[in-house]
């Protein structure tokens, strides 16, 4: 659990894949992009607040 300053409460953060991008790229490249996206997802994708989508979560 992390603290969301926007919702002013403790939330359990989520990583949200962008499904539109996911499907779009799959169709265009035939799935070969998935490896690149996987690396991006695990290295750079930030955890978000499930309520407001805020990325400025803090440990409390
Ligand atoms: Zn929030």
PDB file of C-alpha atoms and ligand atoms in Angstrom:
ATOM      1  CA  UNK A   1       0.000   0.000   0.000  1.00  0.00           C
ATOM      2  CA  UNK A   2       1.132   3.509  -0.777  1.00  0.00           C
ATOM      3  CA  UNK A   3      -0.133   6.932   0.071  1.00  0.00           C
ATOM      4  CA  UNK A   4      -1.779   8.971  -2.680  1.00  0.00           C
ATOM      5  CA  UNK A   5      -1.572  12.734  -1.986  1.00  0.00           C
ATOM      6  CA  UNK A   6      -4.389  13.462  -4.453  1.00  0.00           C
ATOM      7  CA  UNK A   7      -6.904  11.040  -2.936  1.00  0.00           C
ATOM      8  CA  UNK A   8      -5.495  11.695   0.520  1.00  0.00           C
ATOM      9  CA  UNK A   9      -5.639   8.018   1.420  1.00  0.00           C
ATOM     10  CA  UNK A  10      -3.779   4.752   1.230  1.00  0.00           C
ATOM     11  CA  UNK A  11      -4.212   2.965  -2.095  1.00  0.00           C
ATOM     12  CA  UNK A  12      -2.818  -0.197  -3.607  1.00  0.00           C
ATOM     13  CA  UNK A  13      -0.902   0.946  -6.707  1.00  0.00           C
ATOM     14  CA  UNK A  14      -1.451  -0.635 -10.099  1.00  0.00           C
ATOM     15  CA  UNK A  15       0.461  -0.739 -13.345  1.00  0.00           C
ATOM     16  CA  UNK A  16      -1.921  -0.100 -16.177  1.00  0.00           C
ATOM     17  CA  UNK A  17      -0.985  -1.410 -19.577  1.00  0.00           C
ATOM     18  CA  UNK A  18      -2.425   0.694 -22.359  1.00  0.00           C
ATOM     19  CA  UNK A  19      -4.617  -1.790 -24.182  1.00  0.00           C
ATOM     20  CA  UNK A  20      -5.266   0.392 -27.174  1.00  0.00           C
ATOM     21  CA  UNK A  21      -1.539   0.700 -27.833  1.00  0.00           C
ATOM     22  CA  UNK A  22      -1.150  -2.997 -27.109  1.00  0.00           C
ATOM     23  CA  UNK A  23      -3.679  -4.085 -29.712  1.00  0.00           C
ATOM     24  CA  UNK A  24      -2.694  -1.430 -32.232  1.00  0.00           C
ATOM     25  CA  UNK A  25       0.987  -2.403 -32.195  1.00  0.00           C
ATOM     26  CA  UNK A  26       0.133  -6.098 -32.298  1.00  0.00           C
ATOM     27  CA  UNK A  27      -1.805  -5.597 -35.514  1.00  0.00           C
ATOM     28  CA  UNK A  28       0.824  -3.375 -37.117  1.00  0.00           C
ATOM     29  CA  UNK A  29       3.979  -5.322 -36.243  1.00  0.00           C
ATOM     30  CA  UNK A  30       2.548  -8.813 -35.811  1.00  0.00           C
ATOM     31  CA  UNK A  31       3.643  -8.995 -32.188  1.00  0.00           C
ATOM     32  CA  UNK A  32       7.373  -8.475 -32.631  1.00  0.00           C
ATOM     33  CA  UNK A  33       7.225  -5.255 -30.602  1.00  0.00           C
ATOM     34  CA  UNK A  34       6.131  -7.117 -27.467  1.00  0.00           C
ATOM     35  CA  UNK A  35       9.706  -7.682 -26.290  1.00  0.00           C
ATOM     36  CA  UNK A  36      10.498  -4.004 -26.455  1.00  0.00           C
ATOM     37  CA  UNK A  37       7.296  -3.089 -24.687  1.00  0.00           C
ATOM     38  CA  UNK A  38       7.929  -5.690 -21.995  1.00  0.00           C
ATOM     39  CA  UNK A  39      11.284  -4.096 -21.235  1.00  0.00           C
ATOM     40  CA  UNK A  40       9.725  -0.639 -21.206  1.00  0.00           C
ATOM     41  CA  UNK A  41       6.889  -1.845 -19.007  1.00  0.00           C
ATOM     42  CA  UNK A  42       9.042  -3.368 -16.304  1.00  0.00           C
ATOM     43  CA  UNK A  43      11.750  -0.719 -16.282  1.00  0.00           C
ATOM     44  CA  UNK A  44       9.949   2.550 -16.842  1.00  0.00           C
ATOM     45  CA  UNK A  45       6.238   2.112 -16.287  1.00  0.00           C
ATOM     46  CA  UNK A  46       5.304   3.767 -13.036  1.00  0.00           C
ATOM     47  CA  UNK A  47       2.807   2.505 -10.574  1.00  0.00           C
ATOM     48  CA  UNK A  48      -0.383   4.505 -10.544  1.00  0.00           C
ATOM     49  CA  UNK A  49      -3.167   5.203  -8.123  1.00  0.00           C
ATOM     50  CA  UNK A  50      -6.142   2.995  -9.090  1.00  0.00           C
ATOM     51  CA  UNK A  51      -8.591   5.774  -8.205  1.00  0.00           C
ATOM     52  CA  UNK A  52      -7.215   8.979  -9.736  1.00  0.00           C
ATOM     53  CA  UNK A  53      -4.386   7.613 -11.909  1.00  0.00           C
ATOM     54  CA  UNK A  54      -1.858   9.788 -10.090  1.00  0.00           C
ATOM     55  CA  UNK A  55       1.767   8.710 -10.244  1.00  0.00           C
ATOM     56  CA  UNK A  56       3.036  10.653  -7.285  1.00  0.00           C
ATOM     57  CA  UNK A  57       2.591   7.882  -4.728  1.00  0.00           C
ATOM     58  CA  UNK A  58       4.549   7.910  -1.517  1.00  0.00           C
ATOM     59  CA  UNK A  59       5.549   5.342   1.008  1.00  0.00           C
ATOM     60  CA  UNK A  60       4.146   5.817   4.446  1.00  0.00           C
TER      61      UNK A  60
HETATM   62 ZN1  LIG B   1      -5.207   8.780  -6.064  1.00  0.00          ZN
END
